[in-house]
Amino acid sequence: MTSEEAARLAVGGFSRCSVAMALATVVLSATATRAELPPWVYGEQQRQAPVVVRLRVRQAERAGDEARVSGEVLRVWRQPPALSLQSGQTLRLRYSLPPRQGPSVLGPSSLPLPRVGEIVTAWLQALPGPGPMFAPAAGGRSFGPSLESVREP
């Protein structure tokens, strides 16, 4: 038996080159994936959000690393007693946007910038200061489908 035949038998009948290519493919595939928090974490953040509204986005702009969004309240599901949000009212949101990165970033889901005209459910918190100003309260899942029913396993 030659040394090459012995090497093939040692790795299940595959050449060293085939094994190296397979390993490289697995490693490269793993680095191109996006790992984020499990859904129940976002569900917990949504359940704890003090304000939950249905919003029609009227303006959405990115100014450097900051998002500025305004929208018309279509429905109010939850708000603290100190607020008096009503349908038809305009809400303003301000929040930081992460630097644009590739798909291999690990960590929580990034906050999106909603599109003008889009109707979204928003989980928010009031910001201190003059005038009503809000910020997302459920991280990258502050806009979109509800995960409130998702619990920690």
PDB file of N, CA and C in Angstrom, residues 49-143:
ATOM      1  N   ALA A  49     -42.350  46.868  27.000  1.00  0.00           N
ATOM      2  CA  ALA A  49     -42.436  48.196  26.373  1.00  0.00           C
ATOM      3  C   ALA A  49     -43.639  48.953  26.932  1.00  0.00           C
ATOM      4  N   PRO A  50     -43.435  50.184  27.395  1.00  0.00           N
ATOM      5  CA  PRO A  50     -44.553  50.927  27.970  1.00  0.00           C
ATOM      6  C   PRO A  50     -45.575  51.416  26.949  1.00  0.00           C
ATOM      7  N   VAL A  51     -45.160  51.560  25.690  1.00  0.00           N
ATOM      8  CA  VAL A  51     -46.059  52.082  24.656  1.00  0.00           C
ATOM      9  C   VAL A  51     -46.087  51.104  23.487  1.00  0.00           C
ATOM     10  N   VAL A  52     -47.298  50.736  23.066  1.00  0.00           N
ATOM     11  CA  VAL A  52     -47.468  49.899  21.870  1.00  0.00           C
ATOM     12  C   VAL A  52     -48.538  50.557  21.010  1.00  0.00           C
ATOM     13  N   VAL A  53     -48.149  50.926  19.791  1.00  0.00           N
ATOM     14  CA  VAL A  53     -49.065  51.619  18.879  1.00  0.00           C
ATOM     15  C   VAL A  53     -48.953  51.045  17.480  1.00  0.00           C
ATOM     16  N   ARG A  54     -49.999  51.270  16.704  1.00  0.00           N
ATOM     17  CA  ARG A  54     -49.973  51.012  15.254  1.00  0.00           C
ATOM     18  C   ARG A  54     -49.686  52.363  14.631  1.00  0.00           C
ATOM     19  N   LEU A  55     -48.704  52.418  13.740  1.00  0.00           N
ATOM     20  CA  LEU A  55     -48.193  53.687  13.235  1.00  0.00           C
ATOM     21  C   LEU A  55     -48.075  53.654  11.721  1.00  0.00           C
ATOM     22  N   ARG A  56     -48.537  54.726  11.064  1.00  0.00           N
ATOM     23  CA  ARG A  56     -48.297  54.904   9.624  1.00  0.00           C
ATOM     24  C   ARG A  56     -47.116  55.855   9.498  1.00  0.00           C
ATOM     25  N   VAL A  57     -46.024  55.367   8.918  1.00  0.00           N
ATOM     26  CA  VAL A  57     -44.795  56.152   8.819  1.00  0.00           C
ATOM     27  C   VAL A  57     -44.980  57.265   7.791  1.00  0.00           C
ATOM     28  N   ARG A  58     -44.803  58.503   8.236  1.00  0.00           N
ATOM     29  CA  ARG A  58     -44.935  59.679   7.363  1.00  0.00           C
ATOM     30  C   ARG A  58     -43.570  60.198   6.913  1.00  0.00           C
ATOM     31  N   GLN A  59     -42.581  60.048   7.769  1.00  0.00           N
ATOM     32  CA  GLN A  59     -41.233  60.516   7.444  1.00  0.00           C
ATOM     33  C   GLN A  59     -40.236  59.568   8.099  1.00  0.00           C
ATOM     34  N   ALA A  60     -39.182  59.229   7.380  1.00  0.00           N
ATOM     35  CA  ALA A  60     -38.117  58.377   7.914  1.00  0.00           C
ATOM     36  C   ALA A  60     -36.822  58.767   7.227  1.00  0.00           C
ATOM     37  N   GLU A  61     -35.885  59.231   8.018  1.00  0.00           N
ATOM     38  CA  GLU A  61     -34.613  59.639   7.422  1.00  0.00           C
ATOM     39  C   GLU A  61     -33.456  59.231   8.317  1.00  0.00           C
ATOM     40  N   ARG A  62     -32.347  58.995   7.666  1.00  0.00           N
ATOM     41  CA  ARG A  62     -31.109  58.666   8.362  1.00  0.00           C
ATOM     42  C   ARG A  62     -30.217  59.894   8.273  1.00  0.00           C
ATOM     43  N   ALA A  63     -29.754  60.377   9.419  1.00  0.00           N
ATOM     44  CA  ALA A  63     -28.831  61.508   9.473  1.00  0.00           C
ATOM     45  C   ALA A  63     -27.578  61.018  10.196  1.00  0.00           C
ATOM     46  N   GLY A  64     -26.609  60.559   9.430  1.00  0.00           N
ATOM     47  CA  GLY A  64     -25.408  59.969  10.021  1.00  0.00           C
ATOM     48  C   GLY A  64     -25.761  58.660  10.697  1.00  0.00           C
ATOM     49  N   ASP A  65     -25.553  58.592  12.004  1.00  0.00           N
ATOM     50  CA  ASP A  65     -25.882  57.365  12.738  1.00  0.00           C
ATOM     51  C   ASP A  65     -27.190  57.499  13.516  1.00  0.00           C
ATOM     52  N   GLU A  66     -28.007  58.485  13.155  1.00  0.00           N
ATOM     53  CA  GLU A  66     -29.273  58.699  13.854  1.00  0.00           C
ATOM     54  C   GLU A  66     -30.457  58.565  12.906  1.00  0.00           C
ATOM     55  N   ALA A  67     -31.511  57.928  13.398  1.00  0.00           N
ATOM     56  CA  ALA A  67     -32.762  57.820  12.645  1.00  0.00           C
ATOM     57  C   ALA A  67     -33.754  58.816  13.217  1.00  0.00           C
ATOM     58  N   ARG A  68     -34.488  59.445  12.315  1.00  0.00           N
ATOM     59  CA  ARG A  68     -35.574  60.347  12.702  1.00  0.00           C
ATOM     60  C   ARG A  68     -36.808  59.888  11.953  1.00  0.00           C
ATOM     61  N   VAL A  69     -37.815  59.515  12.724  1.00  0.00           N
ATOM     62  CA  VAL A  69     -39.041  58.959  12.148  1.00  0.00           C
ATOM     63  C   VAL A  69     -40.226  59.696  12.742  1.00  0.00           C
ATOM     64  N   SER A  70     -41.217  59.989  11.910  1.00  0.00           N
ATOM     65  CA  SER A  70     -42.482  60.505  12.432  1.00  0.00           C
ATOM     66  C   SER A  70     -43.601  59.726  11.764  1.00  0.00           C
ATOM     67  N   GLY A  71     -44.675  59.576  12.504  1.00  0.00           N
ATOM     68  CA  GLY A  71     -45.784  58.812  11.967  1.00  0.00           C
ATOM     69  C   GLY A  71     -47.093  59.149  12.642  1.00  0.00           C
ATOM     70  N   GLU A  72     -48.163  58.778  11.976  1.00  0.00           N
ATOM     71  CA  GLU A  72     -49.514  59.003  12.483  1.00  0.00           C
ATOM     72  C   GLU A  72     -49.961  57.780  13.276  1.00  0.00           C
ATOM     73  N   VAL A  73     -50.442  58.020  14.479  1.00  0.00           N
ATOM     74  CA  VAL A  73     -50.956  56.936  15.315  1.00  0.00           C
ATOM     75  C   VAL A  73     -52.282  56.462  14.733  1.00  0.00           C
ATOM     76  N   LEU A  74     -52.367  55.172  14.445  1.00  0.00           N
ATOM     77  CA  LEU A  74     -53.610  54.584  13.947  1.00  0.00           C
ATOM     78  C   LEU A  74     -54.381  53.890  15.064  1.00  0.00           C
ATOM     79  N   ARG A  75     -53.641  53.351  16.040  1.00  0.00           N
ATOM     80  CA  ARG A  75     -54.274  52.644  17.150  1.00  0.00           C
ATOM     81  C   ARG A  75     -53.306  52.612  18.327  1.00  0.00           C
ATOM     82  N   VAL A  76     -53.845  52.699  19.527  1.00  0.00           N
ATOM     83  CA  VAL A  76     -53.038  52.622  20.746  1.00  0.00           C
ATOM     84  C   VAL A  76     -53.453  51.363  21.500  1.00  0.00           C
ATOM     85  N   TRP A  77     -52.496  50.469  21.750  1.00  0.00           N
ATOM     86  CA  TRP A  77     -52.778  49.262  22.526  1.00  0.00           C
ATOM     87  C   TRP A  77     -52.353  49.413  23.978  1.00  0.00           C
ATOM     88  N   ARG A  78     -51.234  50.093  24.198  1.00  0.00           N
ATOM     89  CA  ARG A  78     -50.726  50.204  25.566  1.00  0.00           C
ATOM     90  C   ARG A  78     -49.992  51.537  25.697  1.00  0.00           C
ATOM     91  N   GLN A  79     -50.227  52.187  26.856  1.00  0.00           N
ATOM     92  CA  GLN A  79     -49.511  53.423  27.170  1.00  0.00           C
ATOM     93  C   GLN A  79     -49.625  53.665  28.666  1.00  0.00           C
ATOM     94  N   PRO A  80     -48.645  54.349  29.248  1.00  0.00           N
ATOM     95  CA  PRO A  80     -48.749  54.666  30.672  1.00  0.00           C
ATOM     96  C   PRO A  80     -49.839  55.714  30.903  1.00  0.00           C
ATOM     97  N   PRO A  81     -50.395  55.751  32.099  1.00  0.00           N
ATOM     98  CA  PRO A  81     -51.466  56.709  32.390  1.00  0.00           C
ATOM     99  C   PRO A  81     -51.071  58.165  32.141  1.00  0.00           C
ATOM    100  N   ALA A  82     -49.788  58.493  32.283  1.00  0.00           N
ATOM    101  CA  ALA A  82     -49.342  59.883  32.104  1.00  0.00           C
ATOM    102  C   ALA A  82     -49.424  60.345  30.649  1.00  0.00           C
ATOM    103  N   LEU A  83     -49.445  59.415  29.712  1.00  0.00           N
ATOM    104  CA  LEU A  83     -49.563  59.772  28.291  1.00  0.00           C
ATOM    105  C   LEU A  83     -51.029  59.768  27.889  1.00  0.00           C
ATOM    106  N   SER A  84     -51.326  60.523  26.865  1.00  0.00           N
ATOM    107  CA  SER A  84     -52.701  60.510  26.345  1.00  0.00           C
ATOM    108  C   SER A  84     -52.651  60.420  24.823  1.00  0.00           C
ATOM    109  N   LEU A  85     -52.008  59.373  24.333  1.00  0.00           N
ATOM    110  CA  LEU A  85     -51.907  59.174  22.889  1.00  0.00           C
ATOM    111  C   LEU A  85     -53.265  58.809  22.324  1.00  0.00           C
ATOM    112  N   GLN A  86     -53.553  59.335  21.125  1.00  0.00           N
ATOM    113  CA  GLN A  86     -54.827  59.066  20.465  1.00  0.00           C
ATOM    114  C   GLN A  86     -54.596  58.824  18.985  1.00  0.00           C
ATOM    115  N   SER A  87     -55.547  58.139  18.366  1.00  0.00           N
ATOM    116  CA  SER A  87     -55.497  57.959  16.911  1.00  0.00           C
ATOM    117  C   SER A  87     -55.477  59.320  16.244  1.00  0.00           C
ATOM    118  N   GLY A  88     -54.681  59.441  15.188  1.00  0.00           N
ATOM    119  CA  GLY A  88     -54.564  60.689  14.453  1.00  0.00           C
ATOM    120  C   GLY A  88     -53.416  61.571  14.919  1.00  0.00           C
ATOM    121  N   GLN A  89     -52.915  61.318  16.108  1.00  0.00           N
ATOM    122  CA  GLN A  89     -51.805  62.101  16.645  1.00  0.00           C
ATOM    123  C   GLN A  89     -50.506  61.732  15.923  1.00  0.00           C
ATOM    124  N   THR A  90     -49.585  62.675  15.829  1.00  0.00           N
ATOM    125  CA  THR A  90     -48.275  62.423  15.226  1.00  0.00           C
ATOM    126  C   THR A  90     -47.255  62.132  16.319  1.00  0.00           C
ATOM    127  N   LEU A  91     -46.518  61.051  16.133  1.00  0.00           N
ATOM    128  CA  LEU A  91     -45.435  60.694  17.050  1.00  0.00           C
ATOM    129  C   LEU A  91     -44.105  60.928  16.360  1.00  0.00           C
ATOM    130  N   ARG A  92     -43.122  61.363  17.145  1.00  0.00           N
ATOM    131  CA  ARG A  92     -41.763  61.510  16.622  1.00  0.00           C
ATOM    132  C   ARG A  92     -40.854  60.537  17.359  1.00  0.00           C
ATOM    133  N   LEU A  93     -40.006  59.871  16.594  1.00  0.00           N
ATOM    134  CA  LEU A  93     -39.054  58.921  17.155  1.00  0.00           C
ATOM    135  C   LEU A  93     -37.650  59.345  16.773  1.00  0.00           C
ATOM    136  N   ARG A  94     -36.732  59.094  17.674  1.00  0.00           N
ATOM    137  CA  ARG A  94     -35.316  59.354  17.410  1.00  0.00           C
ATOM    138  C   ARG A  94     -34.528  58.223  18.060  1.00  0.00           C
ATOM    139  N   TYR A  95     -33.613  57.638  17.294  1.00  0.00           N
ATOM    140  CA  TYR A  95     -32.786  56.565  17.836  1.00  0.00           C
ATOM    141  C   TYR A  95     -31.520  56.406  17.016  1.00  0.00           C
ATOM    142  N   SER A  96     -30.532  55.765  17.617  1.00  0.00           N
ATOM    143  CA  SER A  96     -29.248  55.535  16.955  1.00  0.00           C
ATOM    144  C   SER A  96     -29.335  54.337  16.037  1.00  0.00           C
ATOM    145  N   LEU A  97     -28.685  54.469  14.904  1.00  0.00           N
ATOM    146  CA  LEU A  97     -28.554  53.356  13.967  1.00  0.00           C
ATOM    147  C   LEU A  97     -27.114  52.872  14.019  1.00  0.00           C
ATOM    148  N   PRO A  98     -26.910  51.560  13.974  1.00  0.00           N
ATOM    149  CA  PRO A  98     -25.534  51.058  13.980  1.00  0.00           C
ATOM    150  C   PRO A  98     -24.865  51.351  12.642  1.00  0.00           C
ATOM    151  N   PRO A  99     -23.542  51.378  12.622  1.00  0.00           N
ATOM    152  CA  PRO A  99     -22.863  51.524  11.332  1.00  0.00           C
ATOM    153  C   PRO A  99     -23.246  50.370  10.415  1.00  0.00           C
ATOM    154  N   ARG A 100     -23.296  50.631   9.140  1.00  0.00           N
ATOM    155  CA  ARG A 100     -23.648  49.578   8.183  1.00  0.00           C
ATOM    156  C   ARG A 100     -22.552  48.525   8.180  1.00  0.00           C
ATOM    157  N   GLN A 101     -22.973  47.252   8.378  1.00  0.00           N
ATOM    158  CA  GLN A 101     -22.012  46.157   8.451  1.00  0.00           C
ATOM    159  C   GLN A 101     -22.480  45.013   7.581  1.00  0.00           C
ATOM    160  N   GLY A 102     -21.573  44.103   7.328  1.00  0.00           N
ATOM    161  CA  GLY A 102     -21.884  42.932   6.516  1.00  0.00           C
ATOM    162  C   GLY A 102     -22.730  41.929   7.265  1.00  0.00           C
ATOM    163  N   PRO A 103     -23.078  40.827   6.602  1.00  0.00           N
ATOM    164  CA  PRO A 103     -23.971  39.838   7.190  1.00  0.00           C
ATOM    165  C   PRO A 103     -23.335  38.969   8.265  1.00  0.00           C
ATOM    166  N   SER A 104     -22.031  39.093   8.516  1.00  0.00           N
ATOM    167  CA  SER A 104     -21.399  38.196   9.476  1.00  0.00           C
ATOM    168  C   SER A 104     -21.327  38.782  10.884  1.00  0.00           C
ATOM    169  N   VAL A 105     -22.088  39.824  11.153  1.00  0.00           N
ATOM    170  CA  VAL A 105     -22.068  40.458  12.462  1.00  0.00           C
ATOM    171  C   VAL A 105     -22.846  39.607  13.460  1.00  0.00           C
ATOM    172  N   LEU A 106     -22.257  39.394  14.633  1.00  0.00           N
ATOM    173  CA  LEU A 106     -22.920  38.638  15.685  1.00  0.00           C
ATOM    174  C   LEU A 106     -23.546  39.608  16.674  1.00  0.00           C
ATOM    175  N   GLY A 107     -24.637  39.192  17.303  1.00  0.00           N
ATOM    176  CA  GLY A 107     -25.265  40.017  18.321  1.00  0.00           C
ATOM    177  C   GLY A 107     -26.723  40.264  18.027  1.00  0.00           C
ATOM    178  N   PRO A 108     -27.317  41.214  18.756  1.00  0.00           N
ATOM    179  CA  PRO A 108     -28.741  41.472  18.582  1.00  0.00           C
ATOM    180  C   PRO A 108     -29.051  42.038  17.203  1.00  0.00           C
ATOM    181  N   SER A 109     -30.274  41.844  16.803  1.00  0.00           N
ATOM    182  CA  SER A 109     -30.737  42.353  15.513  1.00  0.00           C
ATOM    183  C   SER A 109     -30.679  43.878  15.509  1.00  0.00           C
ATOM    184  N   SER A 110     -30.261  44.447  14.387  1.00  0.00           N
ATOM    185  CA  SER A 110     -30.161  45.904  14.264  1.00  0.00           C
ATOM    186  C   SER A 110     -31.543  46.537  14.139  1.00  0.00           C
ATOM    187  N   LEU A 111     -31.653  47.750  14.632  1.00  0.00           N
ATOM    188  CA  LEU A 111     -32.896  48.501  14.470  1.00  0.00           C
ATOM    189  C   LEU A 111     -33.065  48.898  13.014  1.00  0.00           C
ATOM    190  N   PRO A 112     -34.215  48.644  12.454  1.00  0.00           N
ATOM    191  CA  PRO A 112     -34.443  49.038  11.066  1.00  0.00           C
ATOM    192  C   PRO A 112     -34.889  50.497  10.974  1.00  0.00           C
ATOM    193  N   LEU A 113     -34.794  51.044   9.784  1.00  0.00           N
ATOM    194  CA  LEU A 113     -35.379  52.347   9.476  1.00  0.00           C
ATOM    195  C   LEU A 113     -36.621  52.053   8.652  1.00  0.00           C
ATOM    196  N   PRO A 114     -37.828  52.260   9.227  1.00  0.00           N
ATOM    197  CA  PRO A 114     -39.043  51.934   8.464  1.00  0.00           C
ATOM    198  C   PRO A 114     -39.168  52.797   7.215  1.00  0.00           C
ATOM    199  N   ARG A 115     -39.929  52.298   6.262  1.00  0.00           N
ATOM    200  CA  ARG A 115     -40.138  53.018   4.997  1.00  0.00           C
ATOM    201  C   ARG A 115     -41.343  53.955   5.109  1.00  0.00           C
ATOM    202  N   VAL A 116     -41.259  55.081   4.430  1.00  0.00           N
ATOM    203  CA  VAL A 116     -42.381  56.027   4.385  1.00  0.00           C
ATOM    204  C   VAL A 116     -43.585  55.313   3.769  1.00  0.00           C
ATOM    205  N   GLY A 117     -44.754  55.460   4.395  1.00  0.00           N
ATOM    206  CA  GLY A 117     -45.974  54.809   3.934  1.00  0.00           C
ATOM    207  C   GLY A 117     -46.223  53.465   4.594  1.00  0.00           C
ATOM    208  N   GLU A 118     -45.208  52.888   5.191  1.00  0.00           N
ATOM    209  CA  GLU A 118     -45.337  51.585   5.847  1.00  0.00           C
ATOM    210  C   GLU A 118     -46.195  51.729   7.102  1.00  0.00           C
ATOM    211  N   ILE A 119     -47.014  50.718   7.367  1.00  0.00           N
ATOM    212  CA  ILE A 119     -47.809  50.672   8.590  1.00  0.00           C
ATOM    213  C   ILE A 119     -47.195  49.597   9.470  1.00  0.00           C
ATOM    214  N   VAL A 120     -46.776  49.998  10.677  1.00  0.00           N
ATOM    215  CA  VAL A 120     -46.062  49.085  11.568  1.00  0.00           C
ATOM    216  C   VAL A 120     -46.664  49.124  12.964  1.00  0.00           C
ATOM    217  N   THR A 121     -46.543  48.014  13.655  1.00  0.00           N
ATOM    218  CA  THR A 121     -46.776  48.006  15.090  1.00  0.00           C
ATOM    219  C   THR A 121     -45.442  48.387  15.711  1.00  0.00           C
ATOM    220  N   ALA A 122     -45.471  49.312  16.668  1.00  0.00           N
ATOM    221  CA  ALA A 122     -44.234  49.817  17.266  1.00  0.00           C
ATOM    222  C   ALA A 122     -44.277  49.676  18.782  1.00  0.00           C
ATOM    223  N   TRP A 123     -43.201  49.123  19.336  1.00  0.00           N
ATOM    224  CA  TRP A 123     -43.010  48.997  20.773  1.00  0.00           C
ATOM    225  C   TRP A 123     -42.039  50.098  21.163  1.00  0.00           C
ATOM    226  N   LEU A 124     -42.515  51.083  21.963  1.00  0.00           N
ATOM    227  CA  LEU A 124     -41.762  52.311  22.195  1.00  0.00           C
ATOM    228  C   LEU A 124     -41.643  52.641  23.671  1.00  0.00           C
ATOM    229  N   GLN A 125     -40.749  53.595  23.937  1.00  0.00           N
ATOM    230  CA  GLN A 125     -40.638  54.203  25.261  1.00  0.00           C
ATOM    231  C   GLN A 125     -40.499  55.706  25.069  1.00  0.00           C
ATOM    232  N   ALA A 126     -41.089  56.468  25.969  1.00  0.00           N
ATOM    233  CA  ALA A 126     -41.001  57.928  25.888  1.00  0.00           C
ATOM    234  C   ALA A 126     -39.607  58.370  26.309  1.00  0.00           C
ATOM    235  N   LEU A 127     -39.085  59.369  25.608  1.00  0.00           N
ATOM    236  CA  LEU A 127     -37.793  59.949  25.966  1.00  0.00           C
ATOM    237  C   LEU A 127     -38.022  61.174  26.831  1.00  0.00           C
ATOM    238  N   PRO A 128     -37.137  61.433  27.792  1.00  0.00           N
ATOM    239  CA  PRO A 128     -37.286  62.640  28.606  1.00  0.00           C
ATOM    240  C   PRO A 128     -36.972  63.882  27.783  1.00  0.00           C
ATOM    241  N   GLY A 129     -37.535  64.988  28.198  1.00  0.00           N
ATOM    242  CA  GLY A 129     -37.254  66.245  27.515  1.00  0.00           C
ATOM    243  C   GLY A 129     -38.519  66.911  27.032  1.00  0.00           C
ATOM    244  N   PRO A 130     -38.349  68.069  26.393  1.00  0.00           N
ATOM    245  CA  PRO A 130     -39.519  68.815  25.929  1.00  0.00           C
ATOM    246  C   PRO A 130     -40.180  68.139  24.731  1.00  0.00           C
ATOM    247  N   GLY A 131     -41.479  68.206  24.719  1.00  0.00           N
ATOM    248  CA  GLY A 131     -42.234  67.641  23.592  1.00  0.00           C
ATOM    249  C   GLY A 131     -42.239  66.127  23.617  1.00  0.00           C
ATOM    250  N   PRO A 132     -43.265  65.536  23.057  1.00  0.00           N
ATOM    251  CA  PRO A 132     -43.311  64.075  23.038  1.00  0.00           C
ATOM    252  C   PRO A 132     -42.318  63.512  22.017  1.00  0.00           C
ATOM    253  N   MET A 133     -41.354  62.749  22.519  1.00  0.00           N
ATOM    254  CA  MET A 133     -40.361  62.094  21.670  1.00  0.00           C
ATOM    255  C   MET A 133     -40.226  60.662  22.177  1.00  0.00           C
ATOM    256  N   PHE A 134     -40.120  59.723  21.245  1.00  0.00           N
ATOM    257  CA  PHE A 134     -40.084  58.314  21.604  1.00  0.00           C
ATOM    258  C   PHE A 134     -38.867  57.632  20.998  1.00  0.00           C
ATOM    259  N   ALA A 135     -38.549  56.463  21.556  1.00  0.00           N
ATOM    260  CA  ALA A 135     -37.467  55.627  21.042  1.00  0.00           C
ATOM    261  C   ALA A 135     -37.950  54.182  21.041  1.00  0.00           C
ATOM    262  N   PRO A 136     -37.383  53.342  20.195  1.00  0.00           N
ATOM    263  CA  PRO A 136     -37.739  51.922  20.185  1.00  0.00           C
ATOM    264  C   PRO A 136     -37.430  51.289  21.541  1.00  0.00           C
ATOM    265  N   ALA A 137     -38.297  50.368  21.977  1.00  0.00           N
ATOM    266  CA  ALA A 137     -38.136  49.738  23.289  1.00  0.00           C
ATOM    267  C   ALA A 137     -37.825  48.249  23.209  1.00  0.00           C
ATOM    268  N   ALA A 138     -37.822  47.674  22.020  1.00  0.00           N
ATOM    269  CA  ALA A 138     -37.601  46.227  21.892  1.00  0.00           C
ATOM    270  C   ALA A 138     -36.480  45.924  20.901  1.00  0.00           C
ATOM    271  N   GLY A 139     -35.440  46.724  20.945  1.00  0.00           N
ATOM    272  CA  GLY A 139     -34.287  46.480  20.081  1.00  0.00           C
ATOM    273  C   GLY A 139     -34.677  46.345  18.620  1.00  0.00           C
ATOM    274  N   GLY A 140     -34.052  45.408  17.941  1.00  0.00           N
ATOM    275  CA  GLY A 140     -34.283  45.199  16.516  1.00  0.00           C
ATOM    276  C   GLY A 140     -35.662  44.682  16.168  1.00  0.00           C
ATOM    277  N   ARG A 141     -36.465  44.372  17.157  1.00  0.00           N
ATOM    278  CA  ARG A 141     -37.837  43.917  16.914  1.00  0.00           C
ATOM    279  C   ARG A 141     -38.843  44.920  17.470  1.00  0.00           C
ATOM    280  N   SER A 142     -38.473  46.199  17.448  1.00  0.00           N
ATOM    281  CA  SER A 142     -39.368  47.261  17.915  1.00  0.00           C
ATOM    282  C   SER A 142     -40.442  47.603  16.901  1.00  0.00           C
ATOM    283  N   PHE A 143     -40.237  47.218  15.652  1.00  0.00           N
ATOM    284  CA  PHE A 143     -41.231  47.419  14.600  1.00  0.00           C
ATOM    285  C   PHE A 143     -41.511  46.060  13.983  1.00  0.00           C
TER     286      PHE A 143
END
